mmCIF file of C-alpha atoms in Angstrom:
data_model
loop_
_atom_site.group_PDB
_atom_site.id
_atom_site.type_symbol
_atom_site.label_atom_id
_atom_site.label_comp_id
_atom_site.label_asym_id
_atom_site.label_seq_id
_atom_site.Cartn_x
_atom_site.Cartn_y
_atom_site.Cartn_z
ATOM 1 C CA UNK A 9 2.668 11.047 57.774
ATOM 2 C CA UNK A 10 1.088 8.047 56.306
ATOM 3 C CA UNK A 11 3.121 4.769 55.789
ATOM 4 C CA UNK A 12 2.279 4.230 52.487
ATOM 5 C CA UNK A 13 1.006 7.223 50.453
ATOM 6 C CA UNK A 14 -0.217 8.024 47.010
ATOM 7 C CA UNK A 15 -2.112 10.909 44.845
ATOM 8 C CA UNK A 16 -5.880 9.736 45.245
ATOM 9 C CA UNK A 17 -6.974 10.783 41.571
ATOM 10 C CA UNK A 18 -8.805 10.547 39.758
ATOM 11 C CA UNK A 19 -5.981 10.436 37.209
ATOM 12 C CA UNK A 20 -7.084 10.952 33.164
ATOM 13 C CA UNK A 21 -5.297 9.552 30.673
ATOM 14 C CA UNK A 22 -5.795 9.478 27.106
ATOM 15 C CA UNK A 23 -6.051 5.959 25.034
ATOM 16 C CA UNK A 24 -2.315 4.735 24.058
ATOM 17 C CA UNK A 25 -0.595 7.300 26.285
ATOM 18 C CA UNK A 26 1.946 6.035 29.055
ATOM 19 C CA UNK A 27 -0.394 6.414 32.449
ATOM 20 C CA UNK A 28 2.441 6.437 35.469
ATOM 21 C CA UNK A 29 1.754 6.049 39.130
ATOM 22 C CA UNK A 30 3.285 6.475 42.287
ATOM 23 C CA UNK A 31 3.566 5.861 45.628
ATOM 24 C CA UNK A 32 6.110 6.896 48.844
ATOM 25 C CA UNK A 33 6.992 5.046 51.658
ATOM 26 C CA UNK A 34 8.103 5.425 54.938
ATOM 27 C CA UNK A 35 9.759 2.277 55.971
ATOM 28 C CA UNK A 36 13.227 2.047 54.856
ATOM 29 C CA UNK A 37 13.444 -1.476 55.690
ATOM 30 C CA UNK A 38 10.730 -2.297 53.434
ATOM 31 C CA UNK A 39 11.724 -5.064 50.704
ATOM 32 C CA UNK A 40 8.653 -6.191 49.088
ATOM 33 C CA UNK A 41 6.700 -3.903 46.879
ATOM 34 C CA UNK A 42 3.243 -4.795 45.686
ATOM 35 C CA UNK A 43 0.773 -3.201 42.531
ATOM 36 C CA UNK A 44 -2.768 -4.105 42.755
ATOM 37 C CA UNK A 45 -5.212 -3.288 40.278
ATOM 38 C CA UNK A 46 -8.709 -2.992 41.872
ATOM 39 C CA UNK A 47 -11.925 -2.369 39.264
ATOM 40 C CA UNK A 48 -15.385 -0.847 40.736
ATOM 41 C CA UNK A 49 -17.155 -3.572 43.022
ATOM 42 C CA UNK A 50 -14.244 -6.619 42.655
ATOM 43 C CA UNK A 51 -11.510 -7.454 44.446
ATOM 44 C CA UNK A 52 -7.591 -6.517 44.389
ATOM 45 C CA UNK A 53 -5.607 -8.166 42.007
ATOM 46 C CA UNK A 54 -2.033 -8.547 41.972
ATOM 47 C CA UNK A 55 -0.261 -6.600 38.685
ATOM 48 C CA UNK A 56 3.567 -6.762 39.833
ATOM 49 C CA UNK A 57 5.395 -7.217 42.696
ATOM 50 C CA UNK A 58 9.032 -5.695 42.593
ATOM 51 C CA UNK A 59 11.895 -6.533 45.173
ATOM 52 C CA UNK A 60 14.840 -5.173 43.769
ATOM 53 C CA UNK A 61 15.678 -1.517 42.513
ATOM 54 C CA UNK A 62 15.161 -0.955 39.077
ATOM 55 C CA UNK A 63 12.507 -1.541 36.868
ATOM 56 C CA UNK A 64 10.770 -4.751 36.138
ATOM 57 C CA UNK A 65 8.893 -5.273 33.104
ATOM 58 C CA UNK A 66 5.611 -7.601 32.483
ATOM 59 C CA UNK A 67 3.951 -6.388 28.695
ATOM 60 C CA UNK A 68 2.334 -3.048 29.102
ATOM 61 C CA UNK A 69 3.530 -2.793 32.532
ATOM 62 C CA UNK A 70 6.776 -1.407 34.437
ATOM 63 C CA UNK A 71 7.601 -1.550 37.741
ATOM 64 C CA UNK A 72 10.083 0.965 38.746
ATOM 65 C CA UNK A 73 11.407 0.620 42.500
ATOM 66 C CA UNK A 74 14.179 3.153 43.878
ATOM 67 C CA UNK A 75 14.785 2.647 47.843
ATOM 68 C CA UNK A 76 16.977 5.312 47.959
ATOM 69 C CA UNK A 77 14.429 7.842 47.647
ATOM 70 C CA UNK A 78 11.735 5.447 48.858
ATOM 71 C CA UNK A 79 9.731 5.601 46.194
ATOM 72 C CA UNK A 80 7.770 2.911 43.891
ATOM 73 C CA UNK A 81 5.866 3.402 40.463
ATOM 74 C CA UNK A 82 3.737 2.032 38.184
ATOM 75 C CA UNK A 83 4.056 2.805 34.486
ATOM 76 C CA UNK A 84 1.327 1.184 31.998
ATOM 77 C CA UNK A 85 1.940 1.551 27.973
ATOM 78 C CA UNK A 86 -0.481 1.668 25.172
ATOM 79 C CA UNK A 87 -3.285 2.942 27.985
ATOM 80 C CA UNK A 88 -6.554 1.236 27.276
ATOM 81 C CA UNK A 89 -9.726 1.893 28.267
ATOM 82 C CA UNK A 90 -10.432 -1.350 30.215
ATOM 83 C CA UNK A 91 -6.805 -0.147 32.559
ATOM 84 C CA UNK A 92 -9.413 2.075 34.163
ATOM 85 C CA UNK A 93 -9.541 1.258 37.615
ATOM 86 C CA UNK A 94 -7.971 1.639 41.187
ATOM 87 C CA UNK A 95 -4.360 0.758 41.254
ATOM 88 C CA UNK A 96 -3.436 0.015 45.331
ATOM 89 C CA UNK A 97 0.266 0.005 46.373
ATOM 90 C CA UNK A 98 1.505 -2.089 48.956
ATOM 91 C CA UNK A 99 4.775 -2.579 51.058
ATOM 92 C CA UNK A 100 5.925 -5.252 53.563
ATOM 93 C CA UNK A 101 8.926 -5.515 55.536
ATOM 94 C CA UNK A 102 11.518 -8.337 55.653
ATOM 95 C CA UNK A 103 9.594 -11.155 58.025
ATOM 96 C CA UNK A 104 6.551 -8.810 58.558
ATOM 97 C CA UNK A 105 3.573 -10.664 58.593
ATOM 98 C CA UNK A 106 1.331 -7.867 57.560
ATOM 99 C CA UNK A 107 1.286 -5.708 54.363
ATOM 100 C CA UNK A 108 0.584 -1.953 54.591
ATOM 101 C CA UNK A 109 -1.544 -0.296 51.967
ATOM 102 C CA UNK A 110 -1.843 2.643 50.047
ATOM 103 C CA UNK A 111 -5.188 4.416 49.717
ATOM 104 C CA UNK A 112 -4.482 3.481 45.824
ATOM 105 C CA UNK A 113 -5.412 6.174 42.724
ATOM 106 C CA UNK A 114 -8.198 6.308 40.591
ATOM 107 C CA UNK A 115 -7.240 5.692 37.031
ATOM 108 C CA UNK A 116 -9.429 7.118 34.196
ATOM 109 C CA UNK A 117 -8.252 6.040 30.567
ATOM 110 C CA UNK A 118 -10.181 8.660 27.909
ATOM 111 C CA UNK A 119 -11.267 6.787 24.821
ATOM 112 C CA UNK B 1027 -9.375 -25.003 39.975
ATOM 113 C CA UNK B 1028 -7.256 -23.294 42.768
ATOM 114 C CA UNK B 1029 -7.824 -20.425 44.441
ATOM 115 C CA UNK B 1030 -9.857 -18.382 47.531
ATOM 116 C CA UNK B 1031 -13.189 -18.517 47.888
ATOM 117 C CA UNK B 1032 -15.976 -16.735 49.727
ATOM 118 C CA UNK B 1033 -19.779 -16.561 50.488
ATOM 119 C CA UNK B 1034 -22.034 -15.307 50.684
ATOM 120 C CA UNK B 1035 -21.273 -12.622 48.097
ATOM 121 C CA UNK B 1036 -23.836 -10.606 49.480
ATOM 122 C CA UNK B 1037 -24.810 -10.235 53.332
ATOM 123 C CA UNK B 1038 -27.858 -8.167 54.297
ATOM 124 C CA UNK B 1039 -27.920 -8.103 58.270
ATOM 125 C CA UNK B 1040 -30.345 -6.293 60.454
ATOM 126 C CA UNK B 1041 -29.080 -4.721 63.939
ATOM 127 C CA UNK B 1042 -28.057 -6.410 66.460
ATOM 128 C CA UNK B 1043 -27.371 -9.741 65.099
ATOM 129 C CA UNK B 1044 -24.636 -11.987 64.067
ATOM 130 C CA UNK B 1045 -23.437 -12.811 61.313
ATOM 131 C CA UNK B 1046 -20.750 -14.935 59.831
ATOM 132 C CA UNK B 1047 -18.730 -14.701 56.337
ATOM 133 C CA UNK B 1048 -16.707 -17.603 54.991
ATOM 134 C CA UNK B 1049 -13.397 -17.617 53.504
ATOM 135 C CA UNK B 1050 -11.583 -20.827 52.005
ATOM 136 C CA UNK B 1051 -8.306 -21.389 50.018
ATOM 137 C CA UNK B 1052 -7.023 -24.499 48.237
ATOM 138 C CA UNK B 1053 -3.496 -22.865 47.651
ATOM 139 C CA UNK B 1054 -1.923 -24.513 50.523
ATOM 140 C CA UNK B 1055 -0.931 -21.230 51.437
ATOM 141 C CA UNK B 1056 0.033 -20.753 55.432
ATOM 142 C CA UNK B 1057 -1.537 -17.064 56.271
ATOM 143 C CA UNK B 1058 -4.764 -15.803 56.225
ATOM 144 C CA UNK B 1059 -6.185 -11.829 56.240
ATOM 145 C CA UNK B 1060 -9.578 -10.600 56.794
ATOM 146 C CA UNK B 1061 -9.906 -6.733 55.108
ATOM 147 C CA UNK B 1062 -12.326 -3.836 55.346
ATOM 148 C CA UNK B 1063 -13.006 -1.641 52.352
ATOM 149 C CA UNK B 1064 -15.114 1.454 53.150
ATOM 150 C CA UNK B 1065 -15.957 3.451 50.132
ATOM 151 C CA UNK B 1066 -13.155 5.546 48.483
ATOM 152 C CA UNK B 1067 -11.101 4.311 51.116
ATOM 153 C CA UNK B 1068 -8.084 2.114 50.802
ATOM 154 C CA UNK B 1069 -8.174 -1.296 53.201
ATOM 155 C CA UNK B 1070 -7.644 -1.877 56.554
ATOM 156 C CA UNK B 1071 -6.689 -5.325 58.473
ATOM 157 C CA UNK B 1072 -9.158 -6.745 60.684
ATOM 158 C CA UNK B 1073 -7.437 -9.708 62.121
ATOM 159 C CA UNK B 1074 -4.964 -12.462 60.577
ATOM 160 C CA UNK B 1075 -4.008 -15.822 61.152
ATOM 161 C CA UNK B 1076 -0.109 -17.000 60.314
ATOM 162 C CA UNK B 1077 -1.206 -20.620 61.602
ATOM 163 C CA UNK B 1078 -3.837 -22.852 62.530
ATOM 164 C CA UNK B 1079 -5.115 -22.459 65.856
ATOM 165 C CA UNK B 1080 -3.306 -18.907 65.849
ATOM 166 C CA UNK B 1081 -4.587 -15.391 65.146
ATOM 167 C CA UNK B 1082 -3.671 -12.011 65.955
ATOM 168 C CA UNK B 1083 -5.323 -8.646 65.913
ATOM 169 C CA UNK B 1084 -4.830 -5.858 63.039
ATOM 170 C CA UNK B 1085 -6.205 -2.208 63.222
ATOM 171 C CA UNK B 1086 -9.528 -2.439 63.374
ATOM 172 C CA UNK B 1087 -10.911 -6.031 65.051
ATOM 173 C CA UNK B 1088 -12.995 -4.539 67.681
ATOM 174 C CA UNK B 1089 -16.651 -5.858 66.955
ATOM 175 C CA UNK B 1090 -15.002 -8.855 65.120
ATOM 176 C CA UNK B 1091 -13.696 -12.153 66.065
ATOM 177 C CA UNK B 1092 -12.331 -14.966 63.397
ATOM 178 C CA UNK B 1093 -11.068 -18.702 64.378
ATOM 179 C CA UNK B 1094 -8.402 -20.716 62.354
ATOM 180 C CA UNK B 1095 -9.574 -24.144 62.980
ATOM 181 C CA UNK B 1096 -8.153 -25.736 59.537
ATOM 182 C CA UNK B 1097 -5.614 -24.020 57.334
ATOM 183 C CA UNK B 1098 -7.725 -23.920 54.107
ATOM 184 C CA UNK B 1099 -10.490 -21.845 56.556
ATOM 185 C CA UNK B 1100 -10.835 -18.743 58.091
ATOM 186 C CA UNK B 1101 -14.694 -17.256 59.019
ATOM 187 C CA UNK B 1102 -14.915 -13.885 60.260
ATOM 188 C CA UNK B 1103 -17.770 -12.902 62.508
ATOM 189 C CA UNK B 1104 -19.231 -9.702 62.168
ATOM 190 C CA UNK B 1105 -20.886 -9.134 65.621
ATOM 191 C CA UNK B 1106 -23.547 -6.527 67.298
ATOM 192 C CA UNK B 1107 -20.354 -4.830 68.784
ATOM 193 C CA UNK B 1108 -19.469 -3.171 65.372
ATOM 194 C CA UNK B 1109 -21.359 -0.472 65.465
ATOM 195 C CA UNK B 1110 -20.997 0.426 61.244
ATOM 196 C CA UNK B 1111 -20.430 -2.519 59.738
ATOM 197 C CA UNK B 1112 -21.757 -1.912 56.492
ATOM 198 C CA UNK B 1113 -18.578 -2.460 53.928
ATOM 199 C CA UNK B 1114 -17.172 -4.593 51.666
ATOM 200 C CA UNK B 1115 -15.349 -7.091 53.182
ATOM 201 C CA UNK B 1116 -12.032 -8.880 51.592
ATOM 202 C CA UNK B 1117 -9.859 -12.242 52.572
ATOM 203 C CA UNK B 1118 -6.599 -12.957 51.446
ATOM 204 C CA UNK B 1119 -3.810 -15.459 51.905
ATOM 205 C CA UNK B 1120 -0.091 -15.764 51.320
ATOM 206 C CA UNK B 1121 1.602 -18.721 50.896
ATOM 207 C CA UNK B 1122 4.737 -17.538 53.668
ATOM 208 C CA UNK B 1123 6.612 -14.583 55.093
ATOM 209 C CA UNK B 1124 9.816 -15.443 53.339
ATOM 210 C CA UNK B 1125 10.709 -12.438 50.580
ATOM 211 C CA UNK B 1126 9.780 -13.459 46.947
ATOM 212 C CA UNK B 1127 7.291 -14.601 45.311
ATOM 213 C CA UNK B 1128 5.831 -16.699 48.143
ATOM 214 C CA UNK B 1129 5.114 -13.227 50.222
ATOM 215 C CA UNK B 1130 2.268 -12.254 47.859
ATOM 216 C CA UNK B 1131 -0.983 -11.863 49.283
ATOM 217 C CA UNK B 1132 -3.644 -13.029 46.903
ATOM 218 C CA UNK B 1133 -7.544 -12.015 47.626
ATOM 219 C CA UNK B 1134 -11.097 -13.737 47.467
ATOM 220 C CA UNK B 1135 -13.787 -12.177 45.328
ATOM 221 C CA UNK B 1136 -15.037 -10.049 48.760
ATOM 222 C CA UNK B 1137 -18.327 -10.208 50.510
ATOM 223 C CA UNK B 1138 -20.284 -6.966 50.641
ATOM 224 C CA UNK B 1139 -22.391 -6.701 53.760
ATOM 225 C CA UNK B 1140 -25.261 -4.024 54.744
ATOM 226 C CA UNK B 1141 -26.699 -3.403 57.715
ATOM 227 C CA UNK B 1142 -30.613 -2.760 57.229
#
């Protein structure tokens, strides 16, 4: 079983419809909860990090965290074309020094 | 104008040699990370540094060796050992361990190097 696993994609999603994401962990004492948005050829960048359960909201985007069922998603709003990309989850541990990636999902937003 | 940099953005190497790719950061921040990105494929830690003059292996650093001379640098070395080195290659940093905000890791723009 993989640490940190999520549904490679590609994932279509019409213009203005919700796209949601999601990702399963194994760790239970994981505490920090990372969503990285990664377009074709660049580098990760951060989207929202979540440490509580619950959802956390920033604009189009909700983080939803539950570590009951050790799960984290990713819901964006008002998809637009330019969310097309790779979205990578990530999870750390309380005091780990390393973070532990998801293979992340291909996200395709149909004009 | 904070933030991580690297170079060279591209890296054409022939095999057998050497080569070296730079990271830098002005965010003060404490660790460093050196990634591999194969194609389709999700990344996976090569070595990383918590402090100067200290380093420590991830999954993959066979073929690879880094230094941590300063804080704001961390070169990794790409050497003949790796036999398919041909990836894109990523540095981060993260300002400390504690939970919050201050465990993020933010990256560099990448280097992608091919082996000729």
């Amino acid at each position: 079983q993989k640490e940190v696993e999520q549904n490679s994609g590609p994932l279509s999603v019409p213009e203005g419809a919700i796209a949601s994401l999601n990702c399963t962990y194994s760790d239970r004492g994981s505490q920090s909860f990372f969503w990285y948005r990664q377009y074709s050829g660049k580098s990760p960048e951060l989207i929202m990090s979540i440490y509580s359960n619950g959802d956390k909201e920033d604009g189009r985007f909700t983080a939803q965290l539950n570590k009951a069922s050790q799960y984290v998603s990713l819901l964006i709003r008002d998809s637009q074309p330019s969310d097309s990309a790779t979205y990578l989850c990530a999870v750390n541990n309380f005091g780990n020094e390393k973070l532990t990636f998801g293979t992340g999902t291909r996200l395709t937003i149909i004009p | 104008d904070g933030g991580i940099t690297q170079s060279p953005k591209y890296l054409f190497r022939k095999e057998g040699q050497n080569v070296t790719l730079s990271c830098e950061q002005n965010l003060n921040h404490d660790a460093m990370y050196w990634y591999r990105q194969d194609p389709g494929q999700g990344l996976r830690l090569i070595y990383y540094s918590q402090i100067v003059n200290d380093f420590q292996k991830g999954d993959i650093a066979e073929g690879y060796s880094v230094s941590r001379e300063k804080k704001e640098s961390f070169p990794l070395t790409v050497t003949s050992a790796q036999k398919n080195p041909t990836a894109f290659y990523l540095c981060a940093s993260r300002a400390s361990r504690d939970v919050g905000v201050t465990d993020t890791q933010y990256f560099g723009p990448g280097t992608r190097l091919t082996v000729l």
